[in-house]
CSV table of C-alpha atoms in Angstrom, one decimal:
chain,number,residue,atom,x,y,z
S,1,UNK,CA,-89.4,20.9,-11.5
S,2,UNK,CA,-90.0,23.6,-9.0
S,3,UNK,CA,-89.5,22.2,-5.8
S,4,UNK,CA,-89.4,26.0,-3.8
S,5,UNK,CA,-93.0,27.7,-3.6
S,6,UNK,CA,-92.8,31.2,-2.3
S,7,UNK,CA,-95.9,33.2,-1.8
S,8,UNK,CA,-97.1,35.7,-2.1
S,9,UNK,CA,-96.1,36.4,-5.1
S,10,UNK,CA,-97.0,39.9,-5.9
S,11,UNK,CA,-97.2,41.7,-2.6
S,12,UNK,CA,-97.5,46.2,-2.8
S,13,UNK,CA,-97.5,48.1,0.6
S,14,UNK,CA,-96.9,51.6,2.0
S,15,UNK,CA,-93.9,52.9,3.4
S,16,UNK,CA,-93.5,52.1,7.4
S,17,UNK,CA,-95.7,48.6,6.7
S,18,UNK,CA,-94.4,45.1,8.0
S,19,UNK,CA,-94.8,42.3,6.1
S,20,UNK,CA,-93.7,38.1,5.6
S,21,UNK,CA,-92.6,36.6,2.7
S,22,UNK,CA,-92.6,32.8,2.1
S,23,UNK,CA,-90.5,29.9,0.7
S,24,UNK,CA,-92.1,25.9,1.1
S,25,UNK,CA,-91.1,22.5,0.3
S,26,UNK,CA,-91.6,19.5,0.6
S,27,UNK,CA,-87.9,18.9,-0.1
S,28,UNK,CA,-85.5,19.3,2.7
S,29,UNK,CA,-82.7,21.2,1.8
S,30,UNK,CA,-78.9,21.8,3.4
S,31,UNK,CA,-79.1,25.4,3.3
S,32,UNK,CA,-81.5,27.9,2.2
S,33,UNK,CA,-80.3,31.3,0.2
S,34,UNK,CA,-82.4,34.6,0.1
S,35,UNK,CA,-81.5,36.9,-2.9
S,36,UNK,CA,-82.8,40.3,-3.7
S,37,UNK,CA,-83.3,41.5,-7.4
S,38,UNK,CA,-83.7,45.1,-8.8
S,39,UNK,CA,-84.8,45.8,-12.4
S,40,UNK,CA,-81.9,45.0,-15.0
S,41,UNK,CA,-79.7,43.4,-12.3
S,42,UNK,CA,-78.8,39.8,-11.3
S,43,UNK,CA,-79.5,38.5,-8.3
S,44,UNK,CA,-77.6,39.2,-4.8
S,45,UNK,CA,-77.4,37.3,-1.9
S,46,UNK,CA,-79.2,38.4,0.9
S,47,UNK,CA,-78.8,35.6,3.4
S,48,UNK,CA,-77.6,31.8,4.2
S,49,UNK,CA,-79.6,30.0,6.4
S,50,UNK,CA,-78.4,26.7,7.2
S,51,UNK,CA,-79.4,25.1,10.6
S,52,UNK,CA,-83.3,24.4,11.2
S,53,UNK,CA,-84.4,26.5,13.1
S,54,UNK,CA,-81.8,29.6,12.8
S,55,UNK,CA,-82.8,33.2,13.0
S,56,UNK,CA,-80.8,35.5,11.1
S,57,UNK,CA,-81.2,39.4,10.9
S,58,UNK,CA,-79.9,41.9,8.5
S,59,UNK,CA,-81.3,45.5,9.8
S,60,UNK,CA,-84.9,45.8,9.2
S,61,UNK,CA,-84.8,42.1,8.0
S,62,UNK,CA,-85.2,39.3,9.9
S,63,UNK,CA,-84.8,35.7,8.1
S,64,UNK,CA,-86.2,32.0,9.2
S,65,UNK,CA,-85.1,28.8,8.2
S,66,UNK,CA,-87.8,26.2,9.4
S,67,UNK,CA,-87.0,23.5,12.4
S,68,UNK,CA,-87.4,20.6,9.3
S,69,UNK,CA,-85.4,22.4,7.1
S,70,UNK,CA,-88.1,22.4,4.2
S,71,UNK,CA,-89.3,26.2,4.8
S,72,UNK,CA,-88.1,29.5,5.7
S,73,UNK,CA,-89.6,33.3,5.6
S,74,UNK,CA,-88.7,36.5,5.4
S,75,UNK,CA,-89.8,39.1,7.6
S,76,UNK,CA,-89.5,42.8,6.7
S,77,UNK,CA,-89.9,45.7,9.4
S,78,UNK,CA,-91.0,49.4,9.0
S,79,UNK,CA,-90.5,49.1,5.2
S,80,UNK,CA,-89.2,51.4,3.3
S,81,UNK,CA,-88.8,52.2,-1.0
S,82,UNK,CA,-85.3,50.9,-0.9
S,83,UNK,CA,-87.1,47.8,-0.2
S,84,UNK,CA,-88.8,47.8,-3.7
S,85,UNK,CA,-87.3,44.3,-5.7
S,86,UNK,CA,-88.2,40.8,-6.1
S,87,UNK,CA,-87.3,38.5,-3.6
S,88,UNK,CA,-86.0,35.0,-4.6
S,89,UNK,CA,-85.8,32.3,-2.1
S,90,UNK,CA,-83.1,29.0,-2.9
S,91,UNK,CA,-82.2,25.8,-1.9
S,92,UNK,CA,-78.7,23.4,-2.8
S,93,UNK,CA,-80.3,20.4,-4.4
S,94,UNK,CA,-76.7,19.0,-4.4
S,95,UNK,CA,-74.9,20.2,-7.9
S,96,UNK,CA,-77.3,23.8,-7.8
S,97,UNK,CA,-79.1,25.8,-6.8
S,98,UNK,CA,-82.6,25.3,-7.0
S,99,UNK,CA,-85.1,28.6,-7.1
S,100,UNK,CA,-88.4,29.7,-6.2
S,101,UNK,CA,-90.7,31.6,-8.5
S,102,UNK,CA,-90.0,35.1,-6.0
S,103,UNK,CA,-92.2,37.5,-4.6
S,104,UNK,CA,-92.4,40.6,-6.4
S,105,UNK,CA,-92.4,43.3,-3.4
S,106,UNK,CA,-93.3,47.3,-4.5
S,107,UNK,CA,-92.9,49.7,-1.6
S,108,UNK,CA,-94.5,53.0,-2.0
S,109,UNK,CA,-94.0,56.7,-0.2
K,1,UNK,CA,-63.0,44.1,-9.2
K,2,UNK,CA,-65.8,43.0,-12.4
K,3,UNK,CA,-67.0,40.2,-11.0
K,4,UNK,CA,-69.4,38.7,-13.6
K,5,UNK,CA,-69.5,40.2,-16.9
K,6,UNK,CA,-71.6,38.8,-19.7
K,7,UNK,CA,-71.9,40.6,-23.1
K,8,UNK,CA,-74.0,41.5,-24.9
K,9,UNK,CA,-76.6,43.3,-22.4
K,10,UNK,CA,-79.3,43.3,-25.6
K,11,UNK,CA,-79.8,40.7,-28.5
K,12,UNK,CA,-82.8,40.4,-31.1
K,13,UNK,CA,-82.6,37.5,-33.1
K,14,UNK,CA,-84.9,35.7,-35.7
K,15,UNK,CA,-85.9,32.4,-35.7
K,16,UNK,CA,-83.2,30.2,-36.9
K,17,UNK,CA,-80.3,32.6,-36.1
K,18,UNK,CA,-77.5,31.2,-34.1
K,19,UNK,CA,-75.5,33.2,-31.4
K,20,UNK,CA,-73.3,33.0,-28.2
K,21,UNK,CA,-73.5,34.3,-25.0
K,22,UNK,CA,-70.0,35.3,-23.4
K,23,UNK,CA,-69.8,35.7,-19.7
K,24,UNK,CA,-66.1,35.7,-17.7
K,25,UNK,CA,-65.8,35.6,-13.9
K,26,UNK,CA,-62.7,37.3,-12.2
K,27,UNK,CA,-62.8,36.0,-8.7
K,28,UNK,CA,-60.4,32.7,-9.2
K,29,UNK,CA,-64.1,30.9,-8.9
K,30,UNK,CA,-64.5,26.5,-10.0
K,31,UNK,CA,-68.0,26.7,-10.5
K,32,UNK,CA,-70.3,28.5,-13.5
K,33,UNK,CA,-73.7,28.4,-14.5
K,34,UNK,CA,-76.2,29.3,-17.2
K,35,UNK,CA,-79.8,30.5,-15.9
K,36,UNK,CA,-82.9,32.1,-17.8
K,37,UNK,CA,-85.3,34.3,-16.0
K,38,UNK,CA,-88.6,33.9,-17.9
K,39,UNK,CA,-91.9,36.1,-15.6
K,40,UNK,CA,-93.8,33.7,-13.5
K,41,UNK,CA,-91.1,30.9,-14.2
K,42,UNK,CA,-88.2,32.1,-12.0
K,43,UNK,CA,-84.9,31.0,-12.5
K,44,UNK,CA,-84.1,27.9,-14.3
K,45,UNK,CA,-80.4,25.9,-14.4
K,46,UNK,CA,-79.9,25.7,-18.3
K,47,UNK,CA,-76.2,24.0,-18.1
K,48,UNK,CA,-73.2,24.3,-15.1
K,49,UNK,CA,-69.8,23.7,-15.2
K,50,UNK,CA,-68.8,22.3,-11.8
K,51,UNK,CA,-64.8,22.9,-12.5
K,52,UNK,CA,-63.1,23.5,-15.9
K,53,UNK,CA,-63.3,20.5,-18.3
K,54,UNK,CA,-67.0,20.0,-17.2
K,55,UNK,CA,-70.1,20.7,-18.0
K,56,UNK,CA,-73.3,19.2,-17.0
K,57,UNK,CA,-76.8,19.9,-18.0
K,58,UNK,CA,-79.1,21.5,-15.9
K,59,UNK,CA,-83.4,21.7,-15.9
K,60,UNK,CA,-84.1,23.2,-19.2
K,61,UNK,CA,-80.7,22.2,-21.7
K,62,UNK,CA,-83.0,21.9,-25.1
K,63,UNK,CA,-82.0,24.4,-27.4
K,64,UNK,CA,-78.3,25.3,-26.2
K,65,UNK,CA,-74.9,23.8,-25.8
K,66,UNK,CA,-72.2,25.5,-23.6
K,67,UNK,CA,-68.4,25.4,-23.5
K,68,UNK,CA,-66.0,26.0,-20.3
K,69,UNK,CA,-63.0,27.7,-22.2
K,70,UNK,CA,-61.0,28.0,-19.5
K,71,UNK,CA,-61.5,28.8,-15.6
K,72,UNK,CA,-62.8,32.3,-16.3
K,73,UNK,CA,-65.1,31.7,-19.5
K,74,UNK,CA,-68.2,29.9,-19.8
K,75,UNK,CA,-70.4,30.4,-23.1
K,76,UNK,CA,-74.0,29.5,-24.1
K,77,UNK,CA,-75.0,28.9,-27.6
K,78,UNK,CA,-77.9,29.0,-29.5
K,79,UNK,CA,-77.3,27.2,-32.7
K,80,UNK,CA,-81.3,27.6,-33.8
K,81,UNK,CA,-83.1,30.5,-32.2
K,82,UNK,CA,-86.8,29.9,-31.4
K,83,UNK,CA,-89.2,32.7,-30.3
K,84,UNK,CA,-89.1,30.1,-27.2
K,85,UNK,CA,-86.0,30.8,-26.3
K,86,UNK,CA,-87.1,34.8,-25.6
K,87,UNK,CA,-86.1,35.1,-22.1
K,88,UNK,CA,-83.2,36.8,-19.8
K,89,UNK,CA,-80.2,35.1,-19.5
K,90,UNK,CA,-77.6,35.0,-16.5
K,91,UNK,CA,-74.4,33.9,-15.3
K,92,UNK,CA,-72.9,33.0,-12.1
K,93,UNK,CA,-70.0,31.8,-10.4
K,94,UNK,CA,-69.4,30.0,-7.0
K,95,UNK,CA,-66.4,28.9,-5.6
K,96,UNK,CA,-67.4,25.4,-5.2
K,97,UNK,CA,-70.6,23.2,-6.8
K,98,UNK,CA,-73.6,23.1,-4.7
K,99,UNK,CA,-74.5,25.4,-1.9
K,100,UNK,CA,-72.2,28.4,-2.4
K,101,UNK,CA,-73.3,31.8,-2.5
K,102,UNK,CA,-73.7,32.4,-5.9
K,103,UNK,CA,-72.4,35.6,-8.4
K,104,UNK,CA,-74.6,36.9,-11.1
K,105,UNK,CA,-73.6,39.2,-13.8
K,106,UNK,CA,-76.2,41.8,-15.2
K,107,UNK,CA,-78.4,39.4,-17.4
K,108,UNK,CA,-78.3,39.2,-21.0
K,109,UNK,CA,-82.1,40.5,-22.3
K,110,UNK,CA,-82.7,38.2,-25.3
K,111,UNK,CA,-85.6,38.6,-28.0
K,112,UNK,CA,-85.8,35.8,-31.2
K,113,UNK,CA,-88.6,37.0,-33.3
């Protein structure tokens, strides 16, 4: 059961462009993980957003977790090809981690 | 400091072959986990281990048993390959079940023809 739903999920932009990533459900969750992926690698952790409504910023990138606790986004400023991954979005459904499909995010020169 | 290894890093199977996925954490952590990557699927939980001596299955178990060796080891086995079971493969660690940051090693690419 997928209970994360991130969107888009394909998303290719120029360098210096802003852009929002999703993560929904209808699930609350205790905490809300974003992870970042390059080709070949495993996941790493980005982020822990825990109390509804928290702002959290890491440079260029600026992380929401939603006043219910059932959403969050990811906002990325001024992006640049270092950017280039797939972005995975996770919540605690009590014994693990639950994720979202990820949005695949290309950043071009 | 390793973190998460897993070996191998490339497998091709055929149908019916049976093998085992290693993967050793060295960060003292309780918790391990089995997950494939599949494209448009994301992540799944295959089987955890919450502390040594457990293990517990996850979304997708069918196909696969695991075994917590010890504190550092956790293994997946595939005791029938199926083309289904074509996917990439990854272990983590946390220090404690449930919303810890999570450890992945490199992924193990897996093709059963």
């Amino acid at each position: 059961t997928q209970l994360l739903e991130q969107s888009p999920q394909f998303l290719s932009i120029q360098e210096g462009e802003n852009l929002t990533v999703y993560c929904n459900s209808s699930s609350v969750f205790s905490s809300l993980q974003w992870y970042r992926q390059e080709p070949g690698e495993g996941p790493v952790l980005l982020v822990t957003v825990v109390t509804g409504g928290e702002v959290k910023k890491l440079k260029r990138l600026t992380f929401q977790f939603g006043d219910a606790r059932k959403d969050s986004s990811l906002h990325i400023t001024a992006a640049q090809p270092g950017d280039t991954g797939l972005y995975l979005c996770a919540g605690a459904t009590g014994y693990a981690l639950n994720f979202g499909k990820g949005t695949s995010l290309l950043v071009t020169p | 400091n390793a973190g998460v290894t897993q070996t191998p890093k490339f497998q091709v199977l055929k149908t019916g072959q049976s093998m085992t996925l290693q993967c050793a954490q060295d960060m003292n952590h309780n918790s391990m986990y089995w997950y494939r990557q599949d494209p448009g699927m994301g992540l799944r939980l295959i089987y955890y281990s919450a502390s040594e001596g457990t293990t517990d299955k996850g979304e997708v178990p069918n196909g696969y048993n695991v075994s917590r060796l010890n504190k550092r080891e956790f293994s997946l086995r595939l005791e029938s390959a199926a083309p289904s079971q074509t996917s990439v493969y990854f272990c983590a660690s946390s220090g404690r079940q449930g919303n810890e940051k999570l450890f992945f090693g490199s992924g193990t690419q897996l093709s059963v023809l």
